[in-house]
Short mmCIF file of C-alpha atoms in Angstrom, two decimals:
data_model
loop_
_atom_site.label_atom_id
_atom_site.label_comp_id
_atom_site.label_asym_id
_atom_site.label_seq_id
_atom_site.Cartn_x
_atom_site.Cartn_y
_atom_site.Cartn_z
CA MET J 86 99.29 93.60 93.10
CA LEU J 87 96.23 95.80 95.27
CA VAL J 88 97.97 97.80 97.87
CA ASP J 89 95.78 99.83 100.25
CA LEU J 90 97.36 103.32 101.20
CA ALA J 91 96.55 104.65 104.43
CA TYR J 92 94.84 107.75 102.91
CA GLY J 93 92.42 110.56 104.63
CA ARG J 94 89.41 108.53 106.66
CA THR J 95 88.81 106.23 103.26
CA GLY J 96 92.23 104.88 102.24
CA LEU J 97 93.61 104.49 98.70
CA ALA J 98 94.33 101.07 96.65
CA VAL J 99 96.90 101.29 94.43
CA GLU J 100 97.61 98.76 91.46
CA LEU J 101 101.61 97.43 91.61
CA PRO J 102 103.52 95.38 89.73
CA ALA J 103 104.28 92.11 91.97
CA ASP J 104 107.61 91.34 90.65
CA ARG J 105 109.35 94.18 91.66
CA THR J 106 107.05 95.76 94.93
CA THR J 107 108.37 94.98 98.76
CA VAL J 108 105.51 95.90 101.23
CA ILE J 109 106.98 96.75 104.56
CA THR J 110 104.05 97.40 107.17
CA PRO J 111 104.42 97.35 111.23
CA THR J 112 104.41 94.20 113.35
CA VAL J 113 101.38 92.87 113.75
CA ARG J 114 100.00 93.75 116.90
CA PRO J 115 96.65 92.86 118.17
CA ALA J 116 94.99 95.85 120.03
CA VAL J 117 94.43 94.67 123.80
CA PRO J 118 91.07 93.17 124.59
CA ASP J 119 89.72 95.62 127.18
CA GLU J 120 92.01 99.28 126.79
CA MET J 121 90.54 101.09 129.63
CA ALA J 122 91.58 98.17 131.67
CA GLU J 123 95.38 98.08 129.76
CA LEU J 124 95.23 102.13 131.02
CA ARG J 125 94.13 101.35 134.55
CA ARG J 126 96.92 98.41 134.80
CA ALA J 127 99.37 101.78 133.80
CA LEU J 128 98.05 103.93 136.45
CA ARG J 129 98.03 101.30 139.18
CA GLU J 130 101.10 99.28 138.11
CA PRO J 131 103.70 102.19 137.01
CA VAL J 132 107.32 101.21 135.44
CA ALA J 133 108.77 102.96 138.27
CA GLY J 134 107.11 105.12 140.77
CA PRO J 135 103.93 104.63 143.20
CA PRO J 136 100.57 104.69 141.22
CA LEU J 137 99.32 107.93 140.14
CA ARG J 138 96.57 107.79 143.10
CA GLU J 139 99.19 107.57 145.37
CA ARG J 140 101.10 110.97 144.41
CA VAL J 141 98.08 112.94 144.34
CA ARG J 142 96.46 114.38 147.86
CA PRO J 143 92.78 115.77 148.23
CA GLY J 144 92.75 119.23 147.38
CA GLN J 145 95.18 119.55 144.50
CA THR J 146 94.93 120.96 141.18
CA VAL J 147 95.56 118.72 138.36
CA ALA J 148 96.94 119.99 135.14
CA ILE J 149 96.87 117.14 132.45
CA SER J 150 98.60 117.48 129.03
CA ALA J 151 97.36 115.72 126.15
CA CYS J 152 98.30 115.96 122.02
CA ASP J 153 96.45 118.30 119.57
CA GLY J 154 94.30 117.00 116.76
CA THR J 155 97.07 116.04 114.20
CA ARG J 156 97.73 112.94 116.37
CA PRO J 157 95.67 109.64 116.63
CA GLN J 158 96.47 109.46 120.14
CA PRO J 159 92.94 107.84 122.16
CA ARG J 160 92.46 110.79 124.38
CA HIS J 161 88.97 109.83 125.05
CA LEU J 162 90.17 106.76 126.65
CA MET J 163 93.27 107.91 128.42
CA ILE J 164 91.42 110.93 130.06
CA PRO J 165 88.54 109.92 131.47
CA ALA J 166 90.60 106.90 132.50
CA ILE J 167 92.72 109.42 134.56
CA LEU J 168 90.06 110.96 135.84
CA ASP J 169 88.29 107.92 137.14
CA GLU J 170 91.94 107.31 139.08
CA LEU J 171 91.26 110.57 140.79
CA ASP J 172 87.90 110.38 141.65
CA GLY J 173 87.42 111.23 144.86
CA LEU J 174 90.84 113.22 145.61
CA VAL J 175 90.38 116.33 143.51
CA ASP J 176 87.45 118.26 142.50
CA LEU J 177 87.14 118.30 138.32
CA ASP J 178 86.74 122.14 138.98
CA ASP J 179 90.51 122.05 139.88
CA VAL J 180 91.07 120.22 136.56
CA VAL J 181 92.39 121.40 133.32
CA ILE J 182 93.23 119.58 130.39
CA LEU J 183 96.02 121.40 128.26
CA VAL J 184 95.81 120.81 124.33
CA ALA J 185 99.80 120.91 123.54
CA THR J 186 99.59 122.49 120.85
CA GLY J 187 103.17 124.06 120.33
CA THR J 188 103.00 126.22 117.55
CA HIS J 189 100.68 124.60 115.76
CA ARG J 190 96.81 126.14 115.94
CA GLY J 191 94.12 125.54 118.50
CA ASN J 192 91.73 123.22 117.91
CA THR J 193 88.02 124.09 117.40
CA GLU J 194 85.24 123.20 119.71
CA ALA J 195 84.02 120.41 117.57
CA GLU J 196 86.94 119.43 117.17
CA LEU J 197 87.85 119.25 120.99
CA ARG J 198 84.49 117.70 121.29
CA ALA J 199 85.39 115.05 118.63
CA MET J 200 88.90 114.74 120.17
CA PHE J 201 87.75 113.92 123.94
CA GLY J 202 84.20 113.09 124.28
CA ASP J 203 81.23 114.88 124.82
CA GLN J 204 81.20 114.05 128.94
CA VAL J 205 85.13 115.03 129.23
CA ALA J 206 84.15 118.52 127.28
CA ASP J 207 80.91 118.85 129.10
CA ARG J 208 82.65 118.60 132.57
CA VAL J 209 86.41 119.29 132.57
CA ARG J 210 88.01 123.23 131.50
CA ILE J 211 89.99 122.10 128.01
CA VAL J 212 92.23 124.85 126.96
CA ASN J 213 94.27 125.05 123.54
CA HIS J 214 97.77 126.40 124.64
CA ASP J 215 98.88 129.23 122.73
CA ALA J 216 102.85 129.73 122.15
CA ARG J 217 102.41 133.24 121.17
CA ASP J 218 100.78 134.41 123.90
CA PRO J 219 103.13 135.65 126.50
CA ASP J 220 100.63 136.58 129.12
CA SER J 221 99.75 132.24 129.59
CA LEU J 222 103.73 131.50 129.70
CA ILE J 223 105.95 131.91 132.70
CA TRP J 224 109.86 131.87 132.50
CA MET J 225 111.07 128.75 133.98
CA GLY J 226 115.20 129.67 133.10
CA HIS J 227 117.50 127.52 130.34
CA HIS J 228 117.42 124.54 130.74
CA GLY J 229 119.52 121.47 128.44
CA ASP J 230 122.17 123.34 126.13
CA GLY J 231 121.06 126.88 126.98
CA VAL J 232 117.57 126.57 126.06
CA PRO J 233 115.72 129.47 127.38
CA VAL J 234 111.99 128.18 128.51
CA TRP J 235 108.75 129.39 128.95
CA LEU J 236 105.86 127.44 129.67
CA ASN J 237 102.78 127.52 129.85
CA ARG J 238 101.49 129.50 133.26
CA GLU J 239 98.88 126.70 134.06
CA TRP J 240 101.31 123.82 133.71
CA VAL J 241 103.49 125.17 135.71
CA ARG J 242 101.42 126.61 138.52
CA ALA J 243 99.45 123.14 139.26
CA ASP J 244 100.09 120.69 142.10
CA VAL J 245 99.73 117.70 139.98
CA LYS J 246 101.41 117.21 136.49
CA ILE J 247 100.72 114.38 134.32
CA THR J 248 101.31 113.77 130.24
CA THR J 249 99.53 111.70 128.75
CA GLY J 250 100.42 110.88 124.78
CA PHE J 251 101.61 107.93 122.24
CA VAL J 252 105.21 106.81 121.27
CA GLU J 253 105.83 106.22 118.09
CA PRO J 254 109.18 107.40 116.13
CA HIS J 255 110.13 110.59 115.41
CA PHE J 256 111.91 111.74 112.03
CA PHE J 257 114.08 114.42 114.19
CA ALA J 258 113.24 113.74 117.96
CA GLY J 259 113.64 110.19 118.08
CA PHE J 260 110.50 109.48 119.44
CA SER J 261 107.48 111.03 120.09
CA GLY J 262 105.47 110.91 123.44
CA GLY J 263 106.75 111.56 126.59
CA PRO J 264 108.71 114.53 127.33
CA LYS J 265 107.51 116.27 124.33
CA LEU J 266 104.05 117.15 125.84
CA VAL J 267 105.93 119.46 128.10
CA ALA J 268 108.20 121.25 125.32
CA PRO J 269 107.73 121.59 122.79
CA GLY J 270 104.08 121.38 123.67
CA LEU J 271 103.25 123.49 126.07
CA ALA J 272 106.63 125.96 125.79
CA ALA J 273 106.76 129.36 124.18
CA LEU J 274 107.40 129.98 120.31
CA GLU J 275 111.05 131.19 121.38
CA THR J 276 111.39 127.89 123.20
CA VAL J 277 110.33 126.01 120.60
CA LEU J 278 112.58 127.99 118.46
CA THR J 279 115.59 126.92 119.71
CA LEU J 280 114.66 123.82 119.95
CA HIS J 281 114.21 123.64 116.67
CA ASP J 282 117.30 125.35 115.16
CA ALA J 283 119.21 124.33 112.13
CA ALA J 284 121.95 123.06 113.99
CA ARG J 285 120.14 120.70 116.11
CA ILE J 286 117.75 119.18 113.35
CA GLY J 287 120.91 119.25 111.16
CA ASN J 288 122.46 116.88 113.52
CA PRO J 289 122.56 113.03 112.13
CA LYS J 290 121.57 112.21 115.50
CA ALA J 291 118.48 113.92 115.10
CA THR J 292 116.79 111.59 113.31
CA TRP J 293 113.99 108.45 113.71
CA GLY J 294 114.50 106.05 117.02
CA VAL J 295 116.93 108.14 118.42
CA THR J 296 116.79 109.53 121.87
CA VAL J 297 120.16 109.25 123.56
CA GLY J 298 122.57 111.76 122.01
CA ASN J 299 120.40 113.31 119.64
CA PRO J 300 120.66 117.38 120.24
CA VAL J 301 116.57 118.05 120.20
CA HIS J 302 115.57 115.50 122.39
CA ASP J 303 118.32 115.89 125.31
CA ASP J 304 116.93 118.62 125.71
CA VAL J 305 113.68 117.53 125.63
CA ARG J 306 114.22 115.50 128.15
CA ALA J 307 116.40 118.18 129.91
CA ILE J 308 113.46 120.73 130.29
CA ALA J 309 111.15 118.24 131.31
CA LEU J 310 112.94 116.62 133.71
CA GLY J 311 114.05 120.34 135.16
CA THR J 312 110.68 121.49 135.41
CA GLY J 313 108.75 118.72 136.85
CA VAL J 314 106.17 116.02 136.07
CA THR J 315 104.59 114.46 138.47
CA PHE J 316 103.14 111.38 136.23
CA ALA J 317 103.49 110.42 132.65
CA LEU J 318 101.10 107.73 130.62
CA ASP J 319 101.79 106.75 127.25
CA VAL J 320 100.31 104.38 124.92
CA VAL J 321 101.68 102.26 122.00
CA LEU J 322 99.29 101.80 119.04
CA ASN J 323 98.81 99.27 116.29
CA ARG J 324 97.75 99.89 112.30
CA GLU J 325 93.69 100.29 113.58
CA GLN J 326 95.49 103.45 116.20
CA LYS J 327 93.73 100.84 118.92
CA ILE J 328 96.16 100.55 122.05
CA VAL J 329 98.51 97.67 122.25
CA GLU J 330 100.19 98.35 125.22
CA ALA J 331 100.42 101.44 127.72
CA PHE J 332 102.88 102.74 130.13
CA GLY J 333 102.91 104.96 133.28
CA GLY J 334 105.37 106.46 135.92
CA ASP J 335 108.35 108.20 136.41
CA LEU J 336 108.74 110.10 133.25
CA PRO J 337 112.36 109.03 132.15
CA PRO J 338 111.91 104.85 132.68
CA MET J 339 108.32 105.14 131.05
CA HIS J 340 109.56 107.07 128.29
CA ALA J 341 112.29 104.53 128.05
CA ALA J 342 109.83 101.35 128.21
CA ALA J 343 107.26 102.65 125.49
CA THR J 344 109.93 103.41 122.92
CA ARG J 345 111.41 99.83 123.11
CA ALA J 346 108.07 98.66 122.67
CA ALA J 347 107.72 101.03 119.70
CA ARG J 348 110.77 100.45 118.10
CA ARG J 349 110.04 96.43 118.16
CA THR J 350 106.70 97.62 116.34
CA ALA J 351 107.76 100.10 113.74
CA MET J 352 110.97 100.03 113.15
CA ARG J 353 111.73 97.27 110.33
CA PRO J 354 115.20 96.44 108.72
CA VAL J 355 115.45 95.92 105.16
CA GLU J 356 118.97 94.87 103.14
CA ALA J 357 119.42 97.05 100.36
CA PRO J 358 117.70 100.52 99.18
CA PHE J 359 115.32 100.90 96.67
CA ASP J 360 114.87 103.16 93.54
CA VAL J 361 111.22 103.91 94.67
CA VAL J 362 109.29 104.27 97.70
CA ILE J 363 105.68 104.95 97.88
CA THR J 364 104.33 106.31 101.47
CA THR J 365 101.62 108.03 102.76
CA ASN J 366 101.38 110.03 106.20
CA ALA J 367 98.79 107.25 107.87
CA GLY J 368 96.00 108.62 107.10
CA PHE J 369 93.66 110.69 108.85
CA PRO J 370 94.55 112.94 110.89
CA LEU J 371 98.00 112.85 110.40
CA ASP J 372 97.92 113.64 106.84
CA GLN J 373 95.61 116.51 107.31
CA ASN J 374 98.53 118.99 105.62
CA LEU J 375 102.02 118.81 103.73
CA TYR J 376 103.46 119.76 106.32
CA GLN J 377 103.12 117.07 108.32
CA SER J 378 103.18 115.07 105.37
CA VAL J 379 107.09 115.89 105.40
CA LYS J 380 107.09 112.63 107.93
CA GLY J 381 106.14 110.43 105.73
CA MET J 382 108.49 111.35 102.84
CA SER J 383 111.01 111.12 105.73
CA ALA J 384 110.14 107.39 105.95
CA ALA J 385 110.84 106.65 102.59
CA ALA J 386 113.95 108.54 101.98
CA GLN J 387 115.53 106.10 104.71
CA VAL J 388 115.64 103.84 102.36
CA LEU J 389 115.63 105.19 99.13
CA LYS J 390 118.68 105.37 96.52
CA PRO J 391 120.67 108.11 96.06
CA GLY J 392 118.48 109.94 93.32
CA GLY J 393 115.36 108.28 93.24
CA VAL J 394 111.97 108.76 93.71
CA ILE J 395 109.41 108.89 96.54
CA ILE J 396 105.26 109.28 95.80
CA CYS J 397 103.82 110.71 98.64
CA ALA J 398 99.78 109.62 99.03
CA ALA J 399 98.30 112.47 101.41
CA GLU J 400 95.35 113.66 101.41
CA CYS J 401 96.14 117.25 102.67
CA ARG J 402 92.40 118.13 103.80
CA ASP J 403 94.03 121.09 105.20
CA GLY J 404 96.64 122.18 102.82
CA PHE J 405 99.81 123.29 103.13
CA PRO J 406 98.13 124.61 105.73
CA ASP J 407 97.39 128.41 105.78
CA HIS J 408 98.11 128.96 109.16
CA GLY J 409 101.88 128.81 110.35
CA SER J 410 105.21 130.04 108.37
CA TYR J 411 105.45 126.56 106.71
CA ARG J 412 104.23 127.54 103.40
CA ASP J 413 105.94 131.28 103.15
CA VAL J 414 109.44 129.52 103.88
CA LEU J 415 109.01 126.74 102.01
CA THR J 416 108.40 128.73 98.71
CA SER J 417 110.39 131.81 99.79
CA ALA J 418 113.36 129.84 97.79
CA GLY J 419 113.77 128.90 94.07
CA SER J 420 114.91 125.34 94.81
CA PRO J 421 115.68 122.72 97.89
CA GLN J 422 119.26 123.88 97.68
CA ALA J 423 117.99 127.06 97.98
CA LEU J 424 116.42 126.94 100.78
CA LEU J 425 118.73 124.53 102.49
CA GLU J 426 121.38 127.18 102.17
CA GLU J 427 119.43 129.98 103.05
CA ILE J 428 117.68 128.17 106.18
CA SER J 429 121.33 127.35 107.15
CA GLY J 430 122.75 130.66 106.84
CA ARG J 431 120.49 132.00 109.25
CA ALA J 432 121.45 133.51 112.44
CA VAL J 433 117.70 133.53 113.69
CA THR J 434 115.19 130.55 113.42
CA VAL J 435 112.02 131.30 111.84
CA PRO J 436 108.85 129.39 112.42
CA ASP J 437 108.46 126.21 110.95
CA GLN J 438 112.06 126.38 109.06
CA TRP J 439 113.04 123.10 110.48
CA GLN J 440 110.12 120.99 108.52
CA VAL J 441 111.32 122.69 105.19
CA GLN J 442 114.82 121.87 106.24
CA ILE J 443 114.15 118.33 106.45
CA GLN J 444 112.13 118.73 103.56
CA ALA J 445 114.56 120.44 101.36
CA ARG J 446 117.25 117.90 102.69
CA ILE J 447 115.06 114.85 100.94
CA GLN J 448 114.45 116.86 97.99
CA ILE J 449 118.00 117.42 96.89
CA ALA J 450 118.50 113.77 96.67
CA ALA J 451 115.30 112.58 95.58
CA ARG J 452 112.67 113.59 93.12
CA VAL J 453 109.21 114.23 95.39
CA ILE J 454 105.57 113.26 93.81
CA MET J 455 102.94 114.03 95.86
CA ARG J 456 99.10 112.86 95.54
CA THR J 457 96.68 114.64 97.27
CA SER J 458 92.91 115.51 97.19
CA PHE J 459 93.19 119.20 98.00
CA LEU J 460 96.77 121.05 96.67
CA SER J 461 96.62 121.26 93.09
CA GLY J 462 99.56 120.92 91.09
CA THR J 463 100.38 124.48 90.74
CA GLU J 464 100.41 124.63 94.48
CA LEU J 465 102.66 121.78 94.62
CA ALA J 466 104.74 123.39 92.11
CA THR J 467 105.55 126.38 94.21
CA ALA J 468 107.12 124.00 97.13
CA HIS J 469 109.10 121.97 94.23
CA LEU J 470 106.84 119.10 94.23
CA GLU J 471 105.14 117.18 91.32
CA GLN J 472 101.60 116.10 91.64
CA THR J 473 100.01 112.56 90.15
CA GLY J 474 96.42 111.84 89.71
CA ASP J 475 97.65 107.93 89.29
CA ILE J 476 100.17 106.39 91.32
CA SER J 477 99.79 103.53 89.48
CA ALA J 478 100.60 104.48 86.39
CA THR J 479 103.23 106.71 87.92
CA VAL J 480 104.64 103.95 89.02
CA ALA J 481 104.44 101.50 85.81
CA SER J 482 106.20 104.17 84.18
CA LEU J 483 109.57 104.22 86.56
CA PRO J 484 112.02 101.43 86.36
CA GLY J 485 113.95 99.55 88.67
CA ARG J 486 112.69 98.13 92.54
CA VAL J 487 109.71 99.29 94.15
CA CYS J 488 109.32 100.02 98.27
CA VAL J 489 105.92 100.68 99.43
CA LEU J 490 104.99 101.88 102.97
CA PRO J 491 101.39 101.89 103.24
CA GLU J 492 101.52 102.83 106.81
CA GLY J 493 103.55 105.85 106.18
CA PRO J 494 105.93 106.81 109.34
CA MET J 495 104.06 104.61 111.61
CA THR J 496 106.64 101.86 109.58
CA ILE J 497 110.25 103.15 109.64
CA PRO J 498 112.59 100.95 107.20
CA TYR J 499 116.13 101.33 107.84
CA LEU J 500 119.05 99.75 105.87
CA ALA J 501 119.95 96.40 108.11
CA LYS J 502 123.79 97.29 107.72
CA ASP J 503 123.29 100.75 109.56
#
């Protein structure tokens, strides 16, 4: 059987044995006929609270938080929909779009234009959040379970604060979107490090689809509620990254409604674990680097037998990447077990250790083979990973039942008994 994997911009076709292969994809949901109309509906008919326009007074300043370039958020639609709704109330000179980079690199001018569209880029000021620039941050006190919170100064000082995102299962925060567009998106490095410390990441409830009782999401939610969000707008996307439903309004009920919709679309039960799981990181822009591809590995690990094999197809055009600390941490010990022990024993959180912690936990229980176009086998070996140039041949050499997640973490399988 021929299976098309989401890989880079073009995809990757692999031939797999039909008699022992199960393909798991998200529930098929068609895009709404008019995406802008759906966004306007969410802004005017919120899940909870008054419409956006009734929350804004003439002359106020507005800050809009949006995902960075590693996320497939339809910013080119969501931001114009908000600006149209605010037309006549606020001057565009009083609006700033803040790219919620968290600890990621800032997006380039060309990337920002691709993300938001030339019309927005030419009319509205767009600023990459910088978690490492103390001059751009302001102290907001402790929130949640003792989290020290610094947030983007422009966000804090805006009269109107609007989050925009998309909701899908997240491998340790439960679900994306909602409060994550405040923290870690617009937070200081120290805040992010606390939210991602070894104890929180190692908690069994810090996993796919869990928000309440998840120590990461509980603290993220507490920060957003404690520091204030005027209006929140999230969307749920289908496999073509088109909008199937939009949600707006007060942050907690809005995000709860969006997560319920995302759960119905993305989380699929299976009866028994598999010997081999083939996964992706959902193609571009999500598979730009190995760091992001840990999400695809984690999705596969949910239904893998102990000692099984994960094959992860991710283009990795941005390498490990070279920016940030992920590569240094990942290659700093001789084995996944040594990495996990080193991270768990640290008194101080190191940037990007959370991704390595989850990856090491997966690699201790499974053999992980990558299919990339921009990382060599030698480079991957430093990360305790293997490389294959031919997924079909690799699978043919492996015994047992095979599961395929063509969309990677856009589909989160789980054992029905759990």
